[in-house]
PDB file of C-alpha atoms in Angstrom:
ATOM      1  CA  MET O   1      53.951 -91.546 184.969  1.00 33.00           C
ATOM      2  CA  LYS O   2      53.492 -94.206 181.530  1.00 36.00           C
ATOM      3  CA  PHE O   3      51.491 -92.952 178.788  1.00 33.00           C
ATOM      4  CA  VAL O   4      50.028 -94.379 175.376  1.00 35.00           C
ATOM      5  CA  MET O   5      50.943 -92.482 172.165  1.00 37.00           C
ATOM      6  CA  ALA O   6      47.171 -93.801 170.561  1.00 35.00           C
ATOM      7  CA  LYS O   7      45.198 -91.479 172.865  1.00 34.00           C
ATOM      8  CA  GLU O   8      47.358 -88.963 172.460  1.00 36.00           C
ATOM      9  CA  ILE O   9      47.722 -88.366 168.237  1.00 35.00           C
ATOM     10  CA  ARG O  10      43.842 -88.997 166.724  1.00 36.00           C
ATOM     11  CA  PRO O  11      43.723 -88.942 162.972  1.00 34.00           C
ATOM     12  CA  ILE O  12      42.458 -85.405 161.684  1.00 33.00           C
ATOM     13  CA  THR O  13      39.847 -85.657 158.908  1.00 34.00           C
ATOM     14  CA  GLY O  14      41.269 -85.111 155.604  1.00 36.00           C
ATOM     15  CA  SER O  15      45.115 -84.367 156.053  1.00 38.00           C
ATOM     16  CA  ILE O  16      47.979 -85.636 154.776  1.00 44.00           C
ATOM     17  CA  GLY O  17      50.798 -87.831 155.813  1.00 77.00           C
ATOM     18  CA  MET O  18      49.011 -88.106 158.947  1.00 81.00           C
ATOM     19  CA  ILE O  19      50.373 -91.193 161.128  1.00 84.00           C
ATOM     20  CA  ASP O  20      48.992 -93.273 164.454  1.00 82.00           C
ATOM     21  CA  ALA O  21      51.889 -93.660 166.435  1.00 81.00           C
ATOM     22  CA  ALA O  22      53.264 -96.928 167.535  1.00 82.00           C
ATOM     23  CA  ALA O  23      53.564 -96.030 171.412  1.00 78.00           C
ATOM     24  CA  ALA O  24      55.025 -93.147 172.884  1.00 77.00           C
ATOM     25  CA  PRO O  25      57.690 -92.536 175.987  1.00 79.00           C
ATOM     26  CA  THR O  26      56.955 -92.710 179.354  1.00 77.00           C
ATOM     27  CA  ALA O  27      57.416 -88.951 180.273  1.00 77.00           C
ATOM     28  CA  PRO O  28      59.250 -87.788 183.780  1.00 81.00           C
ATOM     29  CA  SER O  29      56.131 -86.503 185.454  1.00 86.00           C
ATOM     30  CA  ALA O  30      52.577 -85.191 185.334  1.00 89.00           C
ATOM     31  CA  GLY O  31      53.813 -81.847 185.145  1.00 91.00           C
ATOM     32  CA  ALA O  32      56.697 -82.789 182.621  1.00 90.00           C
ATOM     33  CA  GLU O  33      53.364 -83.391 180.399  1.00 90.00           C
ATOM     34  CA  VAL O  34      51.562 -80.097 181.113  1.00 92.00           C
ATOM     35  CA  PHE O  35      54.992 -78.536 180.269  1.00 94.00           C
ATOM     36  CA  TYR O  36      54.910 -80.042 176.609  1.00 92.00           C
ATOM     37  CA  THR O  37      51.304 -79.255 176.147  1.00 92.00           C
ATOM     38  CA  GLU O  38      52.396 -75.348 176.431  1.00 95.00           C
ATOM     39  CA  ALA O  39      55.639 -75.529 174.868  1.00 95.00           C
ATOM     40  CA  LEU O  40      53.939 -77.730 172.017  1.00 94.00           C
ATOM     41  CA  ARG O  41      50.748 -74.917 171.895  1.00 94.00           C
ATOM     42  CA  GLU O  42      53.585 -71.883 171.807  1.00 95.00           C
ATOM     43  CA  LEU O  43      55.561 -73.236 169.238  1.00 96.00           C
ATOM     44  CA  ALA O  44      52.861 -73.372 166.794  1.00 93.00           C
ATOM     45  CA  LYS O  45      51.746 -69.968 166.999  1.00 92.00           C
ATOM     46  CA  LEU O  46      55.280 -69.521 166.194  1.00 93.00           C
ATOM     47  CA  ASP O  47      54.072 -69.784 162.069  1.00 88.00           C
ATOM     48  CA  LEU O  48      57.872 -71.482 161.459  1.00 93.00           C
ATOM     49  CA  PRO O  49      58.391 -74.956 160.748  1.00 95.00           C
ATOM     50  CA  PHE O  50      59.588 -77.851 163.277  1.00 97.00           C
ATOM     51  CA  LEU O  51      59.574 -80.746 164.055  1.00 97.00           C
ATOM     52  CA  LEU O  52      59.121 -83.823 166.756  1.00 96.00           C
ATOM     53  CA  ALA O  53      62.528 -85.788 167.257  1.00 96.00           C
ATOM     54  CA  GLY O  54      64.368 -87.495 169.641  1.00 93.00           C
ATOM     55  CA  THR O  55      62.485 -90.551 171.660  1.00 92.00           C
ATOM     56  CA  TYR O  56      58.935 -89.524 171.205  1.00 92.00           C
ATOM     57  CA  ALA O  57      59.992 -89.826 167.359  1.00 95.00           C
ATOM     58  CA  LEU O  58      61.634 -92.992 168.004  1.00 95.00           C
ATOM     59  CA  SER O  59      58.812 -94.525 169.842  1.00 93.00           C
ATOM     60  CA  ALA O  60      56.007 -93.110 167.272  1.00 93.00           C
ATOM     61  CA  TYR O  61      57.896 -94.923 164.381  1.00 96.00           C
ATOM     62  CA  THR O  62      59.103 -98.238 166.590  1.00 96.00           C
ATOM     63  CA  GLY O  63      56.973 -99.072 169.420  1.00 93.00           C
ATOM     64  CA  VAL O  64      60.010 -98.691 171.884  1.00 91.00           C
ATOM     65  CA  ALA O  65      58.455 -96.942 174.394  1.00 86.00           C
ATOM     66  CA  ARG O  66      60.987 -95.926 176.611  1.00 83.00           C
ATOM     67  CA  ALA O  67      61.974 -93.208 179.951  1.00 78.00           C
ATOM     68  CA  THR O  68      62.565 -89.889 178.325  1.00 81.00           C
ATOM     69  CA  LYS O  69      63.811 -86.867 180.316  1.00 83.00           C
ATOM     70  CA  ASP O  70      62.541 -83.886 177.622  1.00 85.00           C
ATOM     71  CA  LEU O  71      61.063 -83.121 174.133  1.00 92.00           C
ATOM     72  CA  ASP O  72      63.606 -82.629 171.401  1.00 95.00           C
ATOM     73  CA  ILE O  73      62.328 -79.555 168.964  1.00 97.00           C
ATOM     74  CA  VAL O  74      63.865 -79.696 165.665  1.00 97.00           C
ATOM     75  CA  CYS O  75      64.268 -76.374 163.348  1.00 97.00           C
ATOM     76  CA  LYS O  76      66.088 -74.960 160.825  1.00 97.00           C
ATOM     77  CA  PRO O  77      69.339 -73.053 162.336  1.00 96.00           C
ATOM     78  CA  THR O  78      67.597 -69.047 160.890  1.00 96.00           C
ATOM     79  CA  ASP O  79      64.620 -70.119 163.443  1.00 97.00           C
ATOM     80  CA  TYR O  80      65.877 -70.722 166.363  1.00 96.00           C
ATOM     81  CA  PRO O  81      66.860 -67.523 167.130  1.00 97.00           C
ATOM     82  CA  ARG O  82      63.167 -66.792 166.793  1.00 96.00           C
ATOM     83  CA  VAL O  83      61.808 -69.609 168.608  1.00 97.00           C
ATOM     84  CA  LEU O  84      63.567 -68.427 172.042  1.00 98.00           C
ATOM     85  CA  ASN O  85      63.293 -65.167 171.941  1.00 97.00           C
ATOM     86  CA  HIS O  86      59.367 -66.132 171.911  1.00 97.00           C
ATOM     87  CA  PHE O  87      59.447 -67.926 174.757  1.00 97.00           C
ATOM     88  CA  ARG O  88      62.033 -65.566 176.793  1.00 97.00           C
ATOM     89  CA  ASN O  89      59.632 -62.900 176.315  1.00 97.00           C
ATOM     90  CA  LEU O  90      57.023 -65.802 177.626  1.00 97.00           C
ATOM     91  CA  GLY O  91      58.748 -65.873 180.901  1.00 97.00           C
ATOM     92  CA  PHE O  92      60.465 -69.232 180.160  1.00 97.00           C
ATOM     93  CA  THR O  93      64.428 -69.524 181.245  1.00 97.00           C
ATOM     94  CA  VAL O  94      66.361 -70.491 177.868  1.00 98.00           C
ATOM     95  CA  ALA O  95      70.347 -70.764 177.210  1.00 97.00           C
ATOM     96  CA  ILE O  96      72.276 -71.660 174.016  1.00 96.00           C
ATOM     97  CA  GLU O  97      74.255 -74.741 174.692  1.00 94.00           C
ATOM     98  CA  ASP O  98      76.619 -75.086 171.813  1.00 92.00           C
ATOM     99  CA  GLU O  99      75.727 -72.071 169.323  1.00 93.00           C
ATOM    100  CA  ARG O 100      76.419 -74.698 166.602  1.00 93.00           C
ATOM    101  CA  TRP O 101      73.366 -76.559 167.203  1.00 94.00           C
ATOM    102  CA  LEU O 102      71.536 -76.911 170.305  1.00 95.00           C
ATOM    103  CA  GLY O 103      69.228 -74.237 172.410  1.00 97.00           C
ATOM    104  CA  LYS O 104      67.269 -75.118 175.435  1.00 97.00           C
ATOM    105  CA  VAL O 105      63.909 -73.864 176.946  1.00 97.00           C
ATOM    106  CA  PHE O 106      63.748 -74.120 180.626  1.00 96.00           C
ATOM    107  CA  GLN O 107      60.617 -73.968 183.038  1.00 94.00           C
ATOM    108  CA  GLY O 108      61.576 -74.549 186.768  1.00 93.00           C
ATOM    109  CA  GLU O 109      63.083 -78.511 186.113  1.00 92.00           C
ATOM    110  CA  HIS O 110      61.610 -79.368 182.967  1.00 93.00           C
ATOM    111  CA  PHE O 111      63.155 -78.145 179.219  1.00 95.00           C
ATOM    112  CA  PHE O 112      63.288 -79.090 175.643  1.00 96.00           C
ATOM    113  CA  ASP O 113      65.816 -78.993 173.637  1.00 97.00           C
ATOM    114  CA  VAL O 114      65.825 -76.868 170.322  1.00 97.00           C
ATOM    115  CA  ILE O 115      68.129 -78.742 167.924  1.00 97.00           C
ATOM    116  CA  PHE O 116      69.133 -76.821 164.214  1.00 97.00           C
ATOM    117  CA  ALA O 117      72.071 -79.550 163.650  1.00 95.00           C
ATOM    118  CA  PHE O 118      73.549 -82.563 164.152  1.00 87.00           C
ATOM    119  CA  TRP O 119      77.290 -83.389 165.312  1.00 75.00           C
ATOM    120  CA  HIS O 120      78.424 -79.882 166.847  1.00 69.00           C
ATOM    121  CA  GLY O 121      76.999 -78.177 163.832  1.00 76.00           C
ATOM    122  CA  MET O 122      78.415 -80.477 161.544  1.00 79.00           C
ATOM    123  CA  ALA O 123      74.446 -81.177 159.552  1.00 87.00           C
ATOM    124  CA  PRO O 124      72.287 -77.838 160.046  1.00 93.00           C
ATOM    125  CA  VAL O 125      69.102 -78.177 159.231  1.00 96.00           C
ATOM    126  CA  THR O 126      67.508 -77.651 156.124  1.00 95.00           C
ATOM    127  CA  ASP O 127      64.205 -77.452 153.681  1.00 95.00           C
ATOM    128  CA  GLN O 128      64.860 -80.682 152.574  1.00 94.00           C
ATOM    129  CA  TRP O 129      63.874 -82.962 156.426  1.00 95.00           C
ATOM    130  CA  PHE O 130      60.687 -81.332 155.769  1.00 95.00           C
ATOM    131  CA  GLU O 131      60.043 -82.435 152.813  1.00 91.00           C
ATOM    132  CA  SER O 132      58.446 -86.140 153.356  1.00 90.00           C
ATOM    133  CA  ALA O 133      57.969 -85.751 157.101  1.00 96.00           C
ATOM    134  CA  PRO O 134      54.898 -87.112 158.045  1.00 95.00           C
ATOM    135  CA  ARG O 135      51.896 -85.445 160.525  1.00 92.00           C
ATOM    136  CA  ILE O 136      50.664 -86.734 163.976  1.00 89.00           C
ATOM    137  CA  GLU O 137      48.694 -84.985 166.285  1.00 84.00           C
ATOM    138  CA  LEU O 138      50.329 -84.540 170.111  1.00 85.00           C
ATOM    139  CA  PHE O 139      48.879 -83.424 173.345  1.00 84.00           C
ATOM    140  CA  GLY O 140      46.589 -82.123 171.550  1.00 81.00           C
ATOM    141  CA  THR O 141      48.309 -79.699 168.920  1.00 86.00           C
ATOM    142  CA  PRO O 142      49.111 -81.290 165.357  1.00 87.00           C
ATOM    143  CA  MET O 143      53.118 -81.615 164.023  1.00 91.00           C
ATOM    144  CA  ARG O 144      55.554 -82.756 161.597  1.00 95.00           C
ATOM    145  CA  VAL O 145      57.428 -85.700 163.417  1.00 96.00           C
ATOM    146  CA  ILE O 146      60.961 -86.051 161.851  1.00 97.00           C
ATOM    147  CA  ALA O 147      61.153 -88.756 158.970  1.00 97.00           C
ATOM    148  CA  PRO O 148      62.226 -92.376 159.378  1.00 97.00           C
ATOM    149  CA  THR O 149      65.170 -91.362 156.706  1.00 97.00           C
ATOM    150  CA  GLU O 150      66.557 -88.076 158.671  1.00 97.00           C
ATOM    151  CA  LEU O 151      66.091 -89.753 162.066  1.00 97.00           C
ATOM    152  CA  ILE O 152      68.739 -92.558 160.957  1.00 97.00           C
ATOM    153  CA  TRP O 153      71.318 -89.666 160.008  1.00 96.00           C
ATOM    154  CA  SER O 154      70.906 -87.813 162.741  1.00 94.00           C
ATOM    155  CA  LYS O 155      71.281 -90.544 164.824  1.00 95.00           C
ATOM    156  CA  ALA O 156      74.232 -92.267 163.048  1.00 95.00           C
ATOM    157  CA  PHE O 157      77.172 -90.418 164.805  1.00 94.00           C
ATOM    158  CA  VAL O 158      76.142 -90.622 168.085  1.00 93.00           C
ATOM    159  CA  GLN O 159      78.423 -93.223 169.513  1.00 93.00           C
ATOM    160  CA  LEU O 160      79.500 -92.735 172.377  1.00 92.00           C
ATOM    161  CA  ARG O 161      80.584 -94.787 175.121  1.00 90.00           C
ATOM    162  CA  HIS O 162      77.800 -94.236 177.473  1.00 91.00           C
ATOM    163  CA  ARG O 163      75.490 -94.064 174.862  1.00 91.00           C
ATOM    164  CA  TYR O 164      75.005 -95.646 171.504  1.00 94.00           C
ATOM    165  CA  ASP O 165      72.435 -95.455 169.192  1.00 95.00           C
ATOM    166  CA  GLY O 166      72.653 -98.170 166.810  1.00 97.00           C
ATOM    167  CA  PRO O 167      70.312-100.254 168.005  1.00 97.00           C
ATOM    168  CA  ASP O 168      67.895 -97.401 167.233  1.00 97.00           C
ATOM    169  CA  ILE O 169      68.620 -97.485 163.882  1.00 98.00           C
ATOM    170  CA  ALA O 170      68.266-101.414 163.925  1.00 98.00           C
ATOM    171  CA  HIS O 171      64.854-101.273 165.219  1.00 98.00           C
ATOM    172  CA  LEU O 172      63.877 -97.967 162.250  1.00 98.00           C
ATOM    173  CA  ILE O 173      65.054-100.296 159.536  1.00 98.00           C
ATOM    174  CA  LEU O 174      63.419-102.947 160.361  1.00 98.00           C
ATOM    175  CA  LYS O 175      59.826-100.968 161.418  1.00 97.00           C
ATOM    176  CA  GLN O 176      60.230 -98.492 158.738  1.00 97.00           C
ATOM    177  CA  HIS O 177      62.306 -99.637 156.341  1.00 98.00           C
ATOM    178  CA  ASP O 178      59.403 -99.132 153.164  1.00 97.00           C
ATOM    179  CA  GLN O 179      59.356 -95.344 154.277  1.00 96.00           C
ATOM    180  CA  ILE O 180      63.066 -94.814 153.950  1.00 97.00           C
ATOM    181  CA  ASP O 181      64.653 -92.677 151.024  1.00 97.00           C
ATOM    182  CA  TRP O 182      67.381 -94.991 151.088  1.00 98.00           C
ATOM    183  CA  ARG O 183      68.977 -92.678 147.931  1.00 98.00           C
ATOM    184  CA  ARG O 184      68.875 -89.473 149.953  1.00 97.00           C
ATOM    185  CA  LEU O 185      70.780 -91.327 153.375  1.00 97.00           C
ATOM    186  CA  LEU O 186      73.082 -92.249 150.880  1.00 98.00           C
ATOM    187  CA  ALA O 187      73.347 -89.251 149.719  1.00 96.00           C
ATOM    188  CA  TYR O 188      73.779 -87.715 153.504  1.00 95.00           C
ATOM    189  CA  MET O 189      76.326 -90.726 154.396  1.00 95.00           C
ATOM    190  CA  GLU O 190      78.131 -89.659 150.927  1.00 95.00           C
ATOM    191  CA  LEU O 191      81.110 -89.107 152.856  1.00 93.00           C
ATOM    192  CA  HIS O 192      80.673 -91.179 155.687  1.00 94.00           C
ATOM    193  CA  TRP O 193      79.443 -94.682 153.820  1.00 98.00           C
ATOM    194  CA  GLU O 194      81.624 -96.874 155.785  1.00 98.00           C
ATOM    195  CA  VAL O 195      79.203 -95.713 159.234  1.00 97.00           C
ATOM    196  CA  LEU O 196      76.680 -96.710 156.649  1.00 98.00           C
ATOM    197  CA  LEU O 197      78.208 -99.649 155.977  1.00 98.00           C
ATOM    198  CA  ALA O 198      78.556-100.436 159.729  1.00 98.00           C
ATOM    199  CA  HIS O 199      74.954 -99.720 160.557  1.00 98.00           C
ATOM    200  CA  LEU O 200      73.278-101.824 157.901  1.00 98.00           C
ATOM    201  CA  LEU O 201      76.161-104.667 159.010  1.00 98.00           C
ATOM    202  CA  ASN O 202      74.750-104.448 162.490  1.00 98.00           C
ATOM    203  CA  PHE O 203      71.204-104.747 161.138  1.00 98.00           C
ATOM    204  CA  ARG O 204      71.767-107.745 159.583  1.00 98.00           C
ATOM    205  CA  TRP O 205      73.356-109.280 162.557  1.00 98.00           C
ATOM    206  CA  ALA O 206      70.953-108.614 164.853  1.00 98.00           C
ATOM    207  CA  TYR O 207      67.778-109.646 162.341  1.00 98.00           C
ATOM    208  CA  PRO O 208      69.273-111.599 160.140  1.00 98.00           C
ATOM    209  CA  SER O 209      65.657-113.186 159.028  1.00 98.00           C
ATOM    210  CA  GLU O 210      65.091-109.697 157.816  1.00 98.00           C
ATOM    211  CA  ARG O 211      67.962-108.871 155.690  1.00 97.00           C
ATOM    212  CA  CYS O 212      65.696-108.096 152.844  1.00 97.00           C
ATOM    213  CA  CYS O 213      64.547-104.375 154.577  1.00 98.00           C
ATOM    214  CA  VAL O 214      67.646-103.316 152.967  1.00 98.00           C
ATOM    215  CA  PRO O 215      67.992-102.805 149.543  1.00 98.00           C
ATOM    216  CA  ARG O 216      70.016-105.010 147.475  1.00 98.00           C
ATOM    217  CA  TRP O 217      71.709-102.090 145.605  1.00 98.00           C
ATOM    218  CA  LEU O 218      72.438-100.717 148.386  1.00 98.00           C
ATOM    219  CA  MET O 219      74.493-103.613 150.045  1.00 98.00           C
ATOM    220  CA  ASP O 220      76.199-103.973 146.358  1.00 98.00           C
ATOM    221  CA  GLU O 221      76.650-100.237 146.416  1.00 98.00           C
ATOM    222  CA  LEU O 222      78.780-100.346 149.610  1.00 98.00           C
ATOM    223  CA  VAL O 223      80.467-103.501 149.502  1.00 98.00           C
ATOM    224  CA  ALA O 224      81.889-102.439 146.044  1.00 98.00           C
ATOM    225  CA  ARG O 225      82.853 -99.132 147.690  1.00 98.00           C
ATOM    226  CA  LEU O 226      84.827-101.819 150.201  1.00 98.00           C
ATOM    227  CA  ASN O 227      86.503-103.736 147.647  1.00 98.00           C
ATOM    228  CA  THR O 228      87.681-100.720 145.643  1.00 98.00           C
ATOM    229  CA  GLN O 229      89.185 -99.153 148.571  1.00 97.00           C
ATOM    230  CA  LEU O 230      90.562-102.381 149.630  1.00 97.00           C
ATOM    231  CA  GLU O 231      92.835-101.570 146.575  1.00 97.00           C
ATOM    232  CA  LEU O 232      94.184 -98.091 147.850  1.00 96.00           C
ATOM    233  CA  PRO O 233      97.209 -97.246 149.575  1.00 96.00           C
ATOM    234  CA  PRO O 234      96.484 -95.902 153.374  1.00 93.00           C
ATOM    235  CA  PRO O 235      95.834 -92.390 153.936  1.00 92.00           C
ATOM    236  CA  ARG O 236      99.110 -90.145 154.553  1.00 93.00           C
ATOM    237  CA  VAL O 237      98.352 -88.051 156.891  1.00 93.00           C
ATOM    238  CA  LYS O 238      96.947 -89.778 160.151  1.00 93.00           C
ATOM    239  CA  ILE O 239      93.668 -88.791 161.031  1.00 92.00           C
ATOM    240  CA  CYS O 240      91.197 -89.776 163.695  1.00 94.00           C
ATOM    241  CA  ARG O 241      87.485 -89.284 162.716  1.00 92.00           C
ATOM    242  CA  GLY O 242      86.005 -91.462 165.614  1.00 93.00           C
ATOM    243  CA  ARG O 243      86.168 -88.042 167.416  1.00 90.00           C
ATOM    244  CA  LEU O 244      83.036 -87.234 165.364  1.00 90.00           C
ATOM    245  CA  PHE O 245      82.033 -90.073 167.444  1.00 92.00           C
ATOM    246  CA  SER O 246      83.326 -89.275 170.638  1.00 91.00           C
ATOM    247  CA  GLN O 247      85.700 -86.066 171.311  1.00 89.00           C
ATOM    248  CA  VAL O 248      86.732 -87.497 174.732  1.00 92.00           C
ATOM    249  CA  ASP O 249      86.521 -91.103 174.102  1.00 95.00           C
ATOM    250  CA  TYR O 250      88.598 -90.601 170.896  1.00 94.00           C
ATOM    251  CA  ALA O 251      90.945 -87.945 172.920  1.00 94.00           C
ATOM    252  CA  THR O 252      94.089 -89.949 173.735  1.00 96.00           C
ATOM    253  CA  ALA O 253      95.166 -90.601 169.666  1.00 95.00           C
ATOM    254  CA  VAL O 254      95.234 -87.028 168.721  1.00 94.00           C
ATOM    255  CA  GLU O 255      96.490 -85.589 172.630  1.00 94.00           C
ATOM    256  CA  GLU O 256      99.092 -88.893 172.377  1.00 96.00           C
ATOM    257  CA  TRP O 257      99.470 -90.856 169.483  1.00 96.00           C
ATOM    258  CA  GLY O 258     100.024 -88.478 166.613  1.00 94.00           C
ATOM    259  CA  PHE O 259      96.676 -87.949 164.762  1.00 95.00           C
ATOM    260  CA  VAL O 260      94.330 -85.317 164.169  1.00 94.00           C
ATOM    261  CA  ASP O 261      90.864 -84.219 164.057  1.00 88.00           C
ATOM    262  CA  ALA O 262      89.058 -85.113 160.690  1.00 78.00           C
ATOM    263  CA  ASP O 263      88.503 -81.102 160.794  1.00 70.00           C
ATOM    264  CA  GLN O 264      91.464 -80.179 161.971  1.00 67.00           C
ATOM    265  CA  ASP O 265      94.826 -78.698 159.448  1.00 59.00           C
ATOM    266  CA  SER O 266      97.469 -80.720 158.385  1.00 52.00           C
ATOM    267  CA  GLU O 267     100.607 -79.509 156.916  1.00 53.00           C
TER     268      GLU O 267
END
C-alpha cells in the first residue's frame, strides 16, 4: 500500500517550524498504518520529547519514497523506559533489544523502534537533538521530525555489507544543505572527521555539479587536517575502527590479524 505524505501532513496555522514533507515511504500494510496512527497518538499523550526518524524522516526531506518495515521513534535515554512501560500497560508487547540503544514495541506483526542512542550506545540522544527539529503532522498527530544535521549524524556509521546509508546522506546534502548546521555536524564528528570527509567526497563524486552545497570552509578544514595527518607517523597501536561500522565485517581483523577494537584497552 502506497500513500502520499502530502495528504497526511497539513500545515497548522501559527505553528513555528512546520514543514511540508516531500514524500512518504510505502507502508507495509493498511494494518501497519492503523498501528502507527495509534502509536503516535499514545506517544503524544506521554508529554515527553520524541522525534520521528528513519525512512519517514528521509522521505520528508528528500522526496525519496521507498518501502519501510517499521517506524523509528527517537527519544532521550532517560525517557525510553517510560515509553516502553506506557505501551506495556496498554497491552502491547515490548522488548529491550539492546540496553545501550534500542527498544521495541509490538502489536502482532507490526512494531516500532524506540531509539535512544546510536552505534550501540556511543552517541546518546541529548536535548540538543530537539533544538532545531521542525514539526510535521503525521496520521493526524503533530510531532517533531529529526533535523537534517542529526539525521546525517545518525546515518554516518551505517556501513555494513548488507546496508550502506551513504546515498541517504548524499541526498540529504543535496536537498537540505541550507538546513544543515555544518559546524554542529563537524562537532559531532570531531573524532571521526575522516568519516565525514569520506561522505562529503562521496557527495561531490555523485553530484559534481552541486559541489557548492558543501561549504568551502568545511572542505578546507578537513583537507587541512588530512594534510597535517599525512606528516605524522602511523599509530603504534593496531586499531581497527572499522568495527564501529560493522562488528561482523571486520571480525577477522580482530580475531586473526592482531588488531584491537577502537574501544578495547591496549597494553
